[in-house]
CSV table of C-alpha atoms and ligand atoms in Angstrom, one decimal:
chain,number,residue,atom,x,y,z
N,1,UNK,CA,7.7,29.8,16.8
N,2,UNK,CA,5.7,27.7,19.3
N,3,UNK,CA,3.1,25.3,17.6
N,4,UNK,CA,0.8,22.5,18.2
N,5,UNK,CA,2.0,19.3,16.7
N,6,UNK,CA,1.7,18.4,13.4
N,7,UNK,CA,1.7,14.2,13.6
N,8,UNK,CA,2.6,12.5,10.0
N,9,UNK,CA,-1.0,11.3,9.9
N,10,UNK,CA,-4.2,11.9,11.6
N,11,UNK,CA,-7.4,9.9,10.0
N,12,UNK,CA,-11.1,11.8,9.5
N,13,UNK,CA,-14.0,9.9,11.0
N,14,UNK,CA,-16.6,12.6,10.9
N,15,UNK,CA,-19.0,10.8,8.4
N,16,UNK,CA,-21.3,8.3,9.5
N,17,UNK,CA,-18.7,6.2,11.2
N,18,UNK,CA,-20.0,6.9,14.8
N,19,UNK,CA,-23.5,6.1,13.7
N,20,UNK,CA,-22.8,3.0,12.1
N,21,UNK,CA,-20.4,1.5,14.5
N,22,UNK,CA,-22.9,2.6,17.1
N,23,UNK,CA,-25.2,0.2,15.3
N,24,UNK,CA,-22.8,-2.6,15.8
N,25,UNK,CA,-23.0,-2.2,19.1
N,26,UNK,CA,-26.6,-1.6,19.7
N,27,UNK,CA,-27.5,-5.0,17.7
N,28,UNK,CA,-24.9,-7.0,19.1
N,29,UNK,CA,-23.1,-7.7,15.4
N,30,UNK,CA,-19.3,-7.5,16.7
N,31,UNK,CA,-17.9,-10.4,15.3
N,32,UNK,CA,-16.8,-11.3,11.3
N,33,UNK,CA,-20.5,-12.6,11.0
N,34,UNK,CA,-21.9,-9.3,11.0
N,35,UNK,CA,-23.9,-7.5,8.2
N,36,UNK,CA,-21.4,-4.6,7.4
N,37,UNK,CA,-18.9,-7.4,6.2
N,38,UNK,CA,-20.7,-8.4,2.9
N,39,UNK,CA,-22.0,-4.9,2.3
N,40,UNK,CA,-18.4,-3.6,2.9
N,41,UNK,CA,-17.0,-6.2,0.6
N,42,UNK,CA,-19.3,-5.8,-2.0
N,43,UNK,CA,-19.4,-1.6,-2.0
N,44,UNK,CA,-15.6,-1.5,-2.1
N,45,UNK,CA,-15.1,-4.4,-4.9
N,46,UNK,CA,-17.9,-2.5,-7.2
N,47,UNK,CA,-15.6,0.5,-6.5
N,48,UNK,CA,-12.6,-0.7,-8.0
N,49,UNK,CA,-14.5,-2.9,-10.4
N,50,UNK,CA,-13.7,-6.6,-9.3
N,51,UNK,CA,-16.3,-9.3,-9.0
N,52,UNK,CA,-15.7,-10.5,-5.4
N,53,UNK,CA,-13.9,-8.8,-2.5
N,54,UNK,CA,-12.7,-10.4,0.8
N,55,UNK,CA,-12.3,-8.7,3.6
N,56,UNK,CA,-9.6,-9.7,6.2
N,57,UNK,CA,-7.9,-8.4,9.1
N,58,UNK,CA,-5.0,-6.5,7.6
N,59,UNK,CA,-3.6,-5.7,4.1
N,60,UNK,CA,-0.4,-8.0,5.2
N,61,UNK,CA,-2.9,-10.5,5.7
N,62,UNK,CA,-4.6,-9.9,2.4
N,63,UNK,CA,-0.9,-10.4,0.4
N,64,UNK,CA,-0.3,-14.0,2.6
N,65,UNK,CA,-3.9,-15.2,1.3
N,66,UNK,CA,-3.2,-13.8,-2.4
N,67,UNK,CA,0.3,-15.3,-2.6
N,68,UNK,CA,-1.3,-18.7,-1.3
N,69,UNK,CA,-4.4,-18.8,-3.4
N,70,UNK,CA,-2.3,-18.8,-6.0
N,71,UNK,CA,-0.3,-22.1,-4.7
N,72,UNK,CA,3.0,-20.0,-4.7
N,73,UNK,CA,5.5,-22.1,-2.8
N,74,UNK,CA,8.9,-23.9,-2.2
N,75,UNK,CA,10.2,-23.8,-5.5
N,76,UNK,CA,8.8,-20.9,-6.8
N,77,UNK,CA,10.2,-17.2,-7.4
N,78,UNK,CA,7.9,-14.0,-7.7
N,79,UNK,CA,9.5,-10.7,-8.7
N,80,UNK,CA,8.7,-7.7,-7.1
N,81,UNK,CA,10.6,-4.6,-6.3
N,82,UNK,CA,13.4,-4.2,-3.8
N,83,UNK,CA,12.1,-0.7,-2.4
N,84,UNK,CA,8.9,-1.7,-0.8
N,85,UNK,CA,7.5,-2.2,2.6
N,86,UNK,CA,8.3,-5.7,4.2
N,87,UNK,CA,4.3,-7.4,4.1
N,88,UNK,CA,4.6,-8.6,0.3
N,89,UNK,CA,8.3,-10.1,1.0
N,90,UNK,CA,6.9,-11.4,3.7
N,91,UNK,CA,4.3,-13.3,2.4
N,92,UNK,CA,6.5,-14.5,-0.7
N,93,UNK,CA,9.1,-16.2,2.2
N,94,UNK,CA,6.8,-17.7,4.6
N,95,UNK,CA,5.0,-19.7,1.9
N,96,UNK,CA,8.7,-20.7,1.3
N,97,UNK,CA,9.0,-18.8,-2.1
N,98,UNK,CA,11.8,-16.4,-3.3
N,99,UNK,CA,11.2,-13.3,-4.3
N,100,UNK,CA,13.2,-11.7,-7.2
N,101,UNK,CA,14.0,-8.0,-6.7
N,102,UNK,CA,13.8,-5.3,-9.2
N,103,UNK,CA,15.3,-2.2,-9.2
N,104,UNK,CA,13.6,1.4,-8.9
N,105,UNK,CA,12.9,4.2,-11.3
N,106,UNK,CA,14.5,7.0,-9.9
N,107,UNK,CA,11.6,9.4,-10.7
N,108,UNK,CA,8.6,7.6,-9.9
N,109,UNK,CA,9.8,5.8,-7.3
N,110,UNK,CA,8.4,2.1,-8.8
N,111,UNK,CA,9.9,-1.1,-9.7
N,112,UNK,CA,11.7,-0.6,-13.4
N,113,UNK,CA,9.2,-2.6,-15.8
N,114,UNK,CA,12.2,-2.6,-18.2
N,115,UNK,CA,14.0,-4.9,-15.6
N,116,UNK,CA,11.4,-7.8,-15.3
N,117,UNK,CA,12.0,-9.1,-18.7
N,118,UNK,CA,15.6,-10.5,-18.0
N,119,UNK,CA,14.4,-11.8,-14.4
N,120,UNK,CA,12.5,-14.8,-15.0
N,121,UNK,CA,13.4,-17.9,-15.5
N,122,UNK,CA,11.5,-21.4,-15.5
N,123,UNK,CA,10.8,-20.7,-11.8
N,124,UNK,CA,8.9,-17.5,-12.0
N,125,UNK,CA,5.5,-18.0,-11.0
N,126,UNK,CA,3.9,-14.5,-10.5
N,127,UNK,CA,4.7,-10.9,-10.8
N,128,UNK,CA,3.9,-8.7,-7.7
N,129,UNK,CA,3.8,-4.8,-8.6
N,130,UNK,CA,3.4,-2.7,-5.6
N,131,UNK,CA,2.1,0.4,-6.5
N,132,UNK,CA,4.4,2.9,-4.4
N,133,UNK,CA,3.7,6.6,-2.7
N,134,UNK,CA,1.2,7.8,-5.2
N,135,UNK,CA,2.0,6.7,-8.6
N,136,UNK,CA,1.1,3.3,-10.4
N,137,UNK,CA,3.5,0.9,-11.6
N,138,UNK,CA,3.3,1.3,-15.7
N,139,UNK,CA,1.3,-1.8,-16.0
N,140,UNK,CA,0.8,-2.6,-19.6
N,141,UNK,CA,4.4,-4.1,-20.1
N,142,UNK,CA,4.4,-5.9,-17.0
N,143,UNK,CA,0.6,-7.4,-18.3
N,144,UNK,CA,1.8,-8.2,-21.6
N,145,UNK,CA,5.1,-10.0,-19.8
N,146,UNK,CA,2.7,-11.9,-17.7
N,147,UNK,CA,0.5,-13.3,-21.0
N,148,UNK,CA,3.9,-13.6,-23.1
N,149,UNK,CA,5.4,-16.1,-20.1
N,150,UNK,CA,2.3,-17.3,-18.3
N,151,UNK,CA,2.9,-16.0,-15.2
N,152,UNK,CA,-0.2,-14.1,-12.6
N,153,UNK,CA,0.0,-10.6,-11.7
N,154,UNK,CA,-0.4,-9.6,-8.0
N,155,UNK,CA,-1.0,-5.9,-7.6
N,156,UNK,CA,0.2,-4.8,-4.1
N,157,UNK,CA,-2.5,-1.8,-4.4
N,158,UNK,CA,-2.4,-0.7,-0.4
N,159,UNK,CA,-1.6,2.5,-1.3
N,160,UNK,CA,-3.5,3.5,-4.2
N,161,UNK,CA,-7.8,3.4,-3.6
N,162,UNK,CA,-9.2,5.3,-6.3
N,163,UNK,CA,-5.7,5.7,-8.5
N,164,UNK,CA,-6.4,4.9,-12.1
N,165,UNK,CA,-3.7,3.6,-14.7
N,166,UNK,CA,-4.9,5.0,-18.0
N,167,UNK,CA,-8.2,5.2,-17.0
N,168,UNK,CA,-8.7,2.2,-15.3
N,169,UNK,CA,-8.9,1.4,-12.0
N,170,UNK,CA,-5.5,0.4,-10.5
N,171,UNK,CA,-6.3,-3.0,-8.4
N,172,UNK,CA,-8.5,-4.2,-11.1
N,173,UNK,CA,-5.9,-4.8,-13.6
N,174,UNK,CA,-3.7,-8.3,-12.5
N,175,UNK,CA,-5.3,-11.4,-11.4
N,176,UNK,CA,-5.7,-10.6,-7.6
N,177,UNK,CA,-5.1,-7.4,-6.1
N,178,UNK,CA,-5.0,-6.2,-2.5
N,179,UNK,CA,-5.8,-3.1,-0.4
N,180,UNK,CA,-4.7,-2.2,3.4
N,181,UNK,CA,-7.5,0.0,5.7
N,182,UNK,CA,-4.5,1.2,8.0
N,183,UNK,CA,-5.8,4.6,9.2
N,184,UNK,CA,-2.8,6.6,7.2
N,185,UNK,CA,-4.3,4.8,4.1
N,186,UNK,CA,-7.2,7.0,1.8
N,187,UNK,CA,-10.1,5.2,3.7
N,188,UNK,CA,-9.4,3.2,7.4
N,189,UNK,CA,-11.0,0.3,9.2
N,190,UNK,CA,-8.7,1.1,11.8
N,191,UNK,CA,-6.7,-2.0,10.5
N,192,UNK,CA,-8.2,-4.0,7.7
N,193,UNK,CA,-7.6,-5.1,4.4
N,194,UNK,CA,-9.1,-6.3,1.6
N,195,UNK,CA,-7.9,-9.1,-1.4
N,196,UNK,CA,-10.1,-8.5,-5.2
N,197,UNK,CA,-10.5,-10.9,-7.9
N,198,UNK,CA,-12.4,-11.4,-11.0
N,199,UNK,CA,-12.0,-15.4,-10.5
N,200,UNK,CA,-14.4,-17.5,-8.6
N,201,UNK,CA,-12.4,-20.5,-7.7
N,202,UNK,CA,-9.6,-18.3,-6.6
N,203,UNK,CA,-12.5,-15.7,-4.9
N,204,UNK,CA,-13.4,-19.1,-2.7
N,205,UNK,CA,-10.0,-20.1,-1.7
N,206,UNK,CA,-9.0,-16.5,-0.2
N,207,UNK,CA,-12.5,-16.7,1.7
N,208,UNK,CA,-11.2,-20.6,2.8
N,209,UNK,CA,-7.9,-19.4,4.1
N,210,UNK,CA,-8.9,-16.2,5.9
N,211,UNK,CA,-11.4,-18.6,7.9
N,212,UNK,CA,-8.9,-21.1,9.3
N,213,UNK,CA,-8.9,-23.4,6.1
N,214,UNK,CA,-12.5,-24.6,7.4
N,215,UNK,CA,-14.6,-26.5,4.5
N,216,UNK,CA,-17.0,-24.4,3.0
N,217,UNK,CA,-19.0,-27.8,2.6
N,218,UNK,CA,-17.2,-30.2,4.5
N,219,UNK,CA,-17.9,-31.7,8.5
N,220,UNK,CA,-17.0,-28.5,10.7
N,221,UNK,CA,-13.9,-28.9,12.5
N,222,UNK,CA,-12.6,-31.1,10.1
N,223,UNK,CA,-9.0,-29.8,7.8
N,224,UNK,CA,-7.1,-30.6,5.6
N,225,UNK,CA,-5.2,-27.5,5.1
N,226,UNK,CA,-3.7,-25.0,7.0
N,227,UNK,CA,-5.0,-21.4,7.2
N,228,UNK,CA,-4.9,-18.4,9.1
N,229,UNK,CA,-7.9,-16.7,11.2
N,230,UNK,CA,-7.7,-13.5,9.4
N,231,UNK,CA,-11.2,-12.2,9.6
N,232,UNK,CA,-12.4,-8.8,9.4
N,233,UNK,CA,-15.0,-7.6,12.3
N,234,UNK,CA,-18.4,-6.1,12.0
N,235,UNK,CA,-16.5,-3.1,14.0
N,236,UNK,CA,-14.1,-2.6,11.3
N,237,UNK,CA,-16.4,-3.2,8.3
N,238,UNK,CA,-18.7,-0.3,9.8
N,239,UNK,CA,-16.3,2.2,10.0
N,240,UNK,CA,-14.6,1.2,6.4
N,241,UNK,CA,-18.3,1.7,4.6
N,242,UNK,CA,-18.5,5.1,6.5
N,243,UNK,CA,-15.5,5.6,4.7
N,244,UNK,CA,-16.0,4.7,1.3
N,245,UNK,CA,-19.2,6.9,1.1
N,246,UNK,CA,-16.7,9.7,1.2
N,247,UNK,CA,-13.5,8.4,-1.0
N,248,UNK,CA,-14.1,10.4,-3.6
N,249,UNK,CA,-13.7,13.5,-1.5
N,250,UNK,CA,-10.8,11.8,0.2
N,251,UNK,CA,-8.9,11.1,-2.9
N,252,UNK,CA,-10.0,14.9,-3.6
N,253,UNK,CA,-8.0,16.6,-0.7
N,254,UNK,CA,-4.8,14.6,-1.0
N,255,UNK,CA,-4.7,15.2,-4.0
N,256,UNK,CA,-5.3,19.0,-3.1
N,257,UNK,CA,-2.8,18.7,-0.7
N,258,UNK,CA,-0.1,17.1,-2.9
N,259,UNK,CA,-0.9,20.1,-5.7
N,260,UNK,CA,-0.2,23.1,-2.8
N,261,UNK,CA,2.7,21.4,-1.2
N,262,UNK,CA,4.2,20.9,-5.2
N,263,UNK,CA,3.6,24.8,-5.2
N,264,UNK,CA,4.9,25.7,-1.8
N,265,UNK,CA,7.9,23.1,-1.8
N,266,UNK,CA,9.4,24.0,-5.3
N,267,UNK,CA,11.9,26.2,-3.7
N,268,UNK,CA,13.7,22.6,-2.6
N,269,UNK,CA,14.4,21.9,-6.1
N,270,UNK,CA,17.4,24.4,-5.5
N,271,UNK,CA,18.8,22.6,-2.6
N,272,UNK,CA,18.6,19.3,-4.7
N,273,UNK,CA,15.7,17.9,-2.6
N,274,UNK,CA,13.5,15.9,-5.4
N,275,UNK,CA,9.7,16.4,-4.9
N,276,UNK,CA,7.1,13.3,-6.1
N,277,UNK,CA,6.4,13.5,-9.8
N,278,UNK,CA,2.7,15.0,-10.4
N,279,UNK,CA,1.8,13.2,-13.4
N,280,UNK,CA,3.4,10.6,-15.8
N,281,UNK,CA,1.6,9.9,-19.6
N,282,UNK,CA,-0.5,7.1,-17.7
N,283,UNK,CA,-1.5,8.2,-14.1
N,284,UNK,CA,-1.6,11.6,-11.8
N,285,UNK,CA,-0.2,11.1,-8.7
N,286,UNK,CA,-3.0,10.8,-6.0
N,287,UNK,CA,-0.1,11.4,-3.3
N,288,UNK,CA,-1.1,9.1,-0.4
N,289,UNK,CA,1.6,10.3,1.1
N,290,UNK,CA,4.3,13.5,0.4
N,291,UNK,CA,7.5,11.9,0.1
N,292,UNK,CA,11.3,14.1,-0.8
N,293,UNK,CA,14.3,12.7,-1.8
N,294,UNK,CA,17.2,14.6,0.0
N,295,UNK,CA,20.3,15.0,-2.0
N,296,UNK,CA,22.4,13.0,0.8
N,297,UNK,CA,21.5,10.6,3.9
N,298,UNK,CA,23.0,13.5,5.7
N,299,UNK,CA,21.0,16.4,4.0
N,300,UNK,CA,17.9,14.2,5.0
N,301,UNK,CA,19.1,13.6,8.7
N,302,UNK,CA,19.5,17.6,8.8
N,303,UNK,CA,16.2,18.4,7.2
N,304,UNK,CA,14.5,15.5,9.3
N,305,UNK,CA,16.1,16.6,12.7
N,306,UNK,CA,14.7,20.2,11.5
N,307,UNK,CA,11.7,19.5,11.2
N,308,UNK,CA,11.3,17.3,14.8
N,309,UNK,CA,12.4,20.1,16.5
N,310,UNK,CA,9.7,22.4,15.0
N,311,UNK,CA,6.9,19.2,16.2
N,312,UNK,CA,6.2,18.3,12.7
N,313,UNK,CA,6.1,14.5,12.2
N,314,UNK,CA,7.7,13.2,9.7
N,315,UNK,CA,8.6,8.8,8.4
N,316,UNK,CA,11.6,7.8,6.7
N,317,UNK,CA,11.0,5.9,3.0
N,318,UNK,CA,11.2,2.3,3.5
N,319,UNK,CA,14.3,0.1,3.7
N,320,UNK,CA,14.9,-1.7,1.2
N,321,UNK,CA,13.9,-5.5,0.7
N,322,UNK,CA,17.7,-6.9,-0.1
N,323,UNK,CA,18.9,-4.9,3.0
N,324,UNK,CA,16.5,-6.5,5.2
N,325,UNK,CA,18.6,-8.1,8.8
N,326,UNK,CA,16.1,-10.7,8.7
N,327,UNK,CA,16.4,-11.5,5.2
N,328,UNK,CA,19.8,-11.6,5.1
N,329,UNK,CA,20.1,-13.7,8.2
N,330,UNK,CA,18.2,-16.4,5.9
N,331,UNK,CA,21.0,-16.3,3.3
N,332,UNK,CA,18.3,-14.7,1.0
N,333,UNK,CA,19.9,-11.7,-1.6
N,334,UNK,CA,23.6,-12.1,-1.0
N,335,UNK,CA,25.5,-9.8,-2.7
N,336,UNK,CA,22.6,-8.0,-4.6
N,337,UNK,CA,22.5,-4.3,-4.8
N,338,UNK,CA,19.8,-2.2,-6.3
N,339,UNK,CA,21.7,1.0,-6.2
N,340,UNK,CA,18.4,3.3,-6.9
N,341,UNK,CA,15.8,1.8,-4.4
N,342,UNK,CA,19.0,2.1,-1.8
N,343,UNK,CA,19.5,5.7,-2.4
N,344,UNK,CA,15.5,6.2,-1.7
N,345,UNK,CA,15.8,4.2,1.1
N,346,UNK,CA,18.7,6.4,2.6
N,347,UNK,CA,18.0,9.9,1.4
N,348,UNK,CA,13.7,9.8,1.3
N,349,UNK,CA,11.6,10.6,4.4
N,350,UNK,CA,7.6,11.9,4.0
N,351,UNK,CA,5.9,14.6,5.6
N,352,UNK,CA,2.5,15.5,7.4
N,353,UNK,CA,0.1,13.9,4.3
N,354,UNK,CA,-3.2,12.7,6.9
N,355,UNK,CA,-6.7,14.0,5.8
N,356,UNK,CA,-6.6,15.4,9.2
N,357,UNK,CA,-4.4,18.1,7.8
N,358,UNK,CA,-6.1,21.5,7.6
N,359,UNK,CA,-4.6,24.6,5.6
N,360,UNK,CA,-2.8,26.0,8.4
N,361,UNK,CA,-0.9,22.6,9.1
N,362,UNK,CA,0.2,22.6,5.9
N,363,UNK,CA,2.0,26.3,5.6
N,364,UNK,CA,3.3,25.7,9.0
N,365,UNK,CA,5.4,22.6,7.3
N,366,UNK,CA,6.2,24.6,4.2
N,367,UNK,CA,7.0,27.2,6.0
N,368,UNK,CA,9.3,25.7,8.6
N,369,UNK,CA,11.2,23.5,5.2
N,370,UNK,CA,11.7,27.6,3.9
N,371,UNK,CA,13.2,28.5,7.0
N,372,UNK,CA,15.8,25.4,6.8
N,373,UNK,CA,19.0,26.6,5.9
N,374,UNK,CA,20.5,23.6,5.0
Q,1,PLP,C1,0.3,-0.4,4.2
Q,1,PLP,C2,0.9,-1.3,3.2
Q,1,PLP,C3,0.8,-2.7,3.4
Q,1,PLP,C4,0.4,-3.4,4.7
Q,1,PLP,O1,-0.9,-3.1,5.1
Q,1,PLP,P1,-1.3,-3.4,6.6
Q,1,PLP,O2,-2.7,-3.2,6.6
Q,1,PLP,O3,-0.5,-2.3,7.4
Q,1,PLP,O4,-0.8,-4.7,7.0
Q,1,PLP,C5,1.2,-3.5,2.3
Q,1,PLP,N1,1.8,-2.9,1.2
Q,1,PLP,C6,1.9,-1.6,1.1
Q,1,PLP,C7,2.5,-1.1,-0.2
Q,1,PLP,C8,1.5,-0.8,2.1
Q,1,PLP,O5,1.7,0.6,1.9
């Protein structure tokens, strides 16, 4: 049957994002010094319930600054888990730290808290949880870990505006946290991020090292450390407080979305396709995105291929951290296997989960996964 295309993600702007990014434009406020920057800031850290919010350029951005507002360095291990996306590696290695992989929980897709425990060692300077697809990492025994042995807790929370862990708000519960605005995320700046913290000193230095390590109070043009210009614009600010007038509705839908595709996808259980988990005891998955687990790489590939040919976009799970080229071309997790995160890796892909999304989109993609024979 002859379609439109259904792309993986399509973003909804139809608030007042043309209105205030009109503004922008109409007062000549383009540029980081704009108004929409500390009204964005403040609006989104109230939301999750932080004292200070810094808005930067990108949520990769946002894990370098965390990772070096802490003073993480040469020397120094982290442990986060081996199935994530490459940004908070990233910014654990180019500060010249190692990170320390943990394997996944085969059901929620998260880093196995019961693994940390045995992982650190005199090095370990911080824990980074990176909330994954939908579901929170259980974060009570990685907090208590992190008073027992002293170490900070970074929440990777790109993926999860608006998730709660037992009732709190997830990004509010480690000592910095950070959120990505990429326009497949709940709210967009188009790209953006944001790093959150409770602590003041620590609230300073992220602002210092988004702004090019310039001295708050110091000569201009004057450093004596190195940053990055990570700044977010007035542009991107604007559209990201359209945004978060409407989260709530946002959060609503996917969450919608994730309920009717449990309910129209259940018939995949039979050919050992695994759907998301919809609740545990301490969260209910707000589904940022629709992911399966195949039962094979191959049964993927076949499903995958399937569904290209019918137009329906669809991305592969990520690859996993130990398995990275680049990684490995550094010497860095010889020999390691996580034999979980590898097999989500290999066998998980995600399907059409943007706002965009209207009922029709989403039978046409159950319907086409019913007419796949296998
Ligand atoms: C999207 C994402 C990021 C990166 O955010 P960008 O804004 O694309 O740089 C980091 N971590 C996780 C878990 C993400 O999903």
């Amino acid at each position: 049957m002859a379609q439109k295309p259904i792309p993986v993600n399509t973003p909804l702007l139809d608030g007042n994002e043309l209105k205030y990014v009109t503004e922008c434009i109409e007062t000549g406020w383009i540029s980081s010094e704009g108004p929409f920057i500390s009204k964005f800031e403040e609006k989104f850290s109230t939301y999750i319930g932080s004292k200070y919010g810094i808005a930067v350029s990108n949520g990769s951005a946002a894990l370098d600054i965390a990772i070096k507002a802490l003073r993480i360095g040469p020397g120094d291990e982290v442990i986060m888990p081996a199935f994530t996306i490459i940004s908070p590696a990233q910014a654990v290695v180019t500060a010249g730290a190692t990170p320390v992989l943990i394997e996944s929980d085969p059901i929620t897709w998260n880093m196995n808290v019961a693994e940390i425990e045995a992982k650190i060692t005199p090095r370990t300077k911080a824990i980074l949880v990176v909330h994954i697809y939908g579901l929170p990492v259980d974060m009570d025994p990685v907090l208590d870990l992190a008073k027992q042995y002293g170490l900070k807790v970074i929440e990777d929370a790109a993926e999860m505006h608006g998730q709660t862990y037992k009732g709190k708000m997830v990004g509010s519960l480690g000592d910095i946290s950070i959120f990505s605005f990429y326009p497949n995320k709940h709210i967009t700046t188009g790209e953006g991020g944001m790093v959150l913290t409770n602590d003041l000193e620590l609230a300073e230095r992220c602002k210092k090292l988004r702004n090019l390590c310039f001295e708050p109070n110091g000569p201009r043009f004057i450093h004596y450390e190195i940053g990055w210009n990570y700044r977010m614009t007035n542009l991107q600010a604007a559209l990201g407080l359209a945004q978060l007038e409407r989260i709530e509705q946002f959060i609503e839908k996917k969450r919608a979305m994730g309920k009717r595709y449990q309910k129209e996808l259940a018939f995949i259980a039979d050919q050992d396709f695994q759907l998301p988990l919809a609740e545990t005891s301490y969260a209910e998955n707000i589904y940022w995105v629709f992911g399966l687990v195949g039962p094979s790489e191959e049964a993927k590939n076949k499903m995958v291929a399937h569904l290209t040919k019918n137009q329906i976009g669809t991305r592969p799970f990520f690859w996993c951290i130990h398995e990275q080229p680049v990684f490995q071309q550094m010497g860095l997790f010889k020999d390691e296997h996580y034999p979980v995160a590898e097999k989500l890796a290999r066998n998980g892909f995600y399907v059409p989960s943007g706002l965009g999304l209207d009922e029709t989109d989403l039978t046409i993609v159950s319907q086409t996964m019913r007419e796949y024979g296998g």
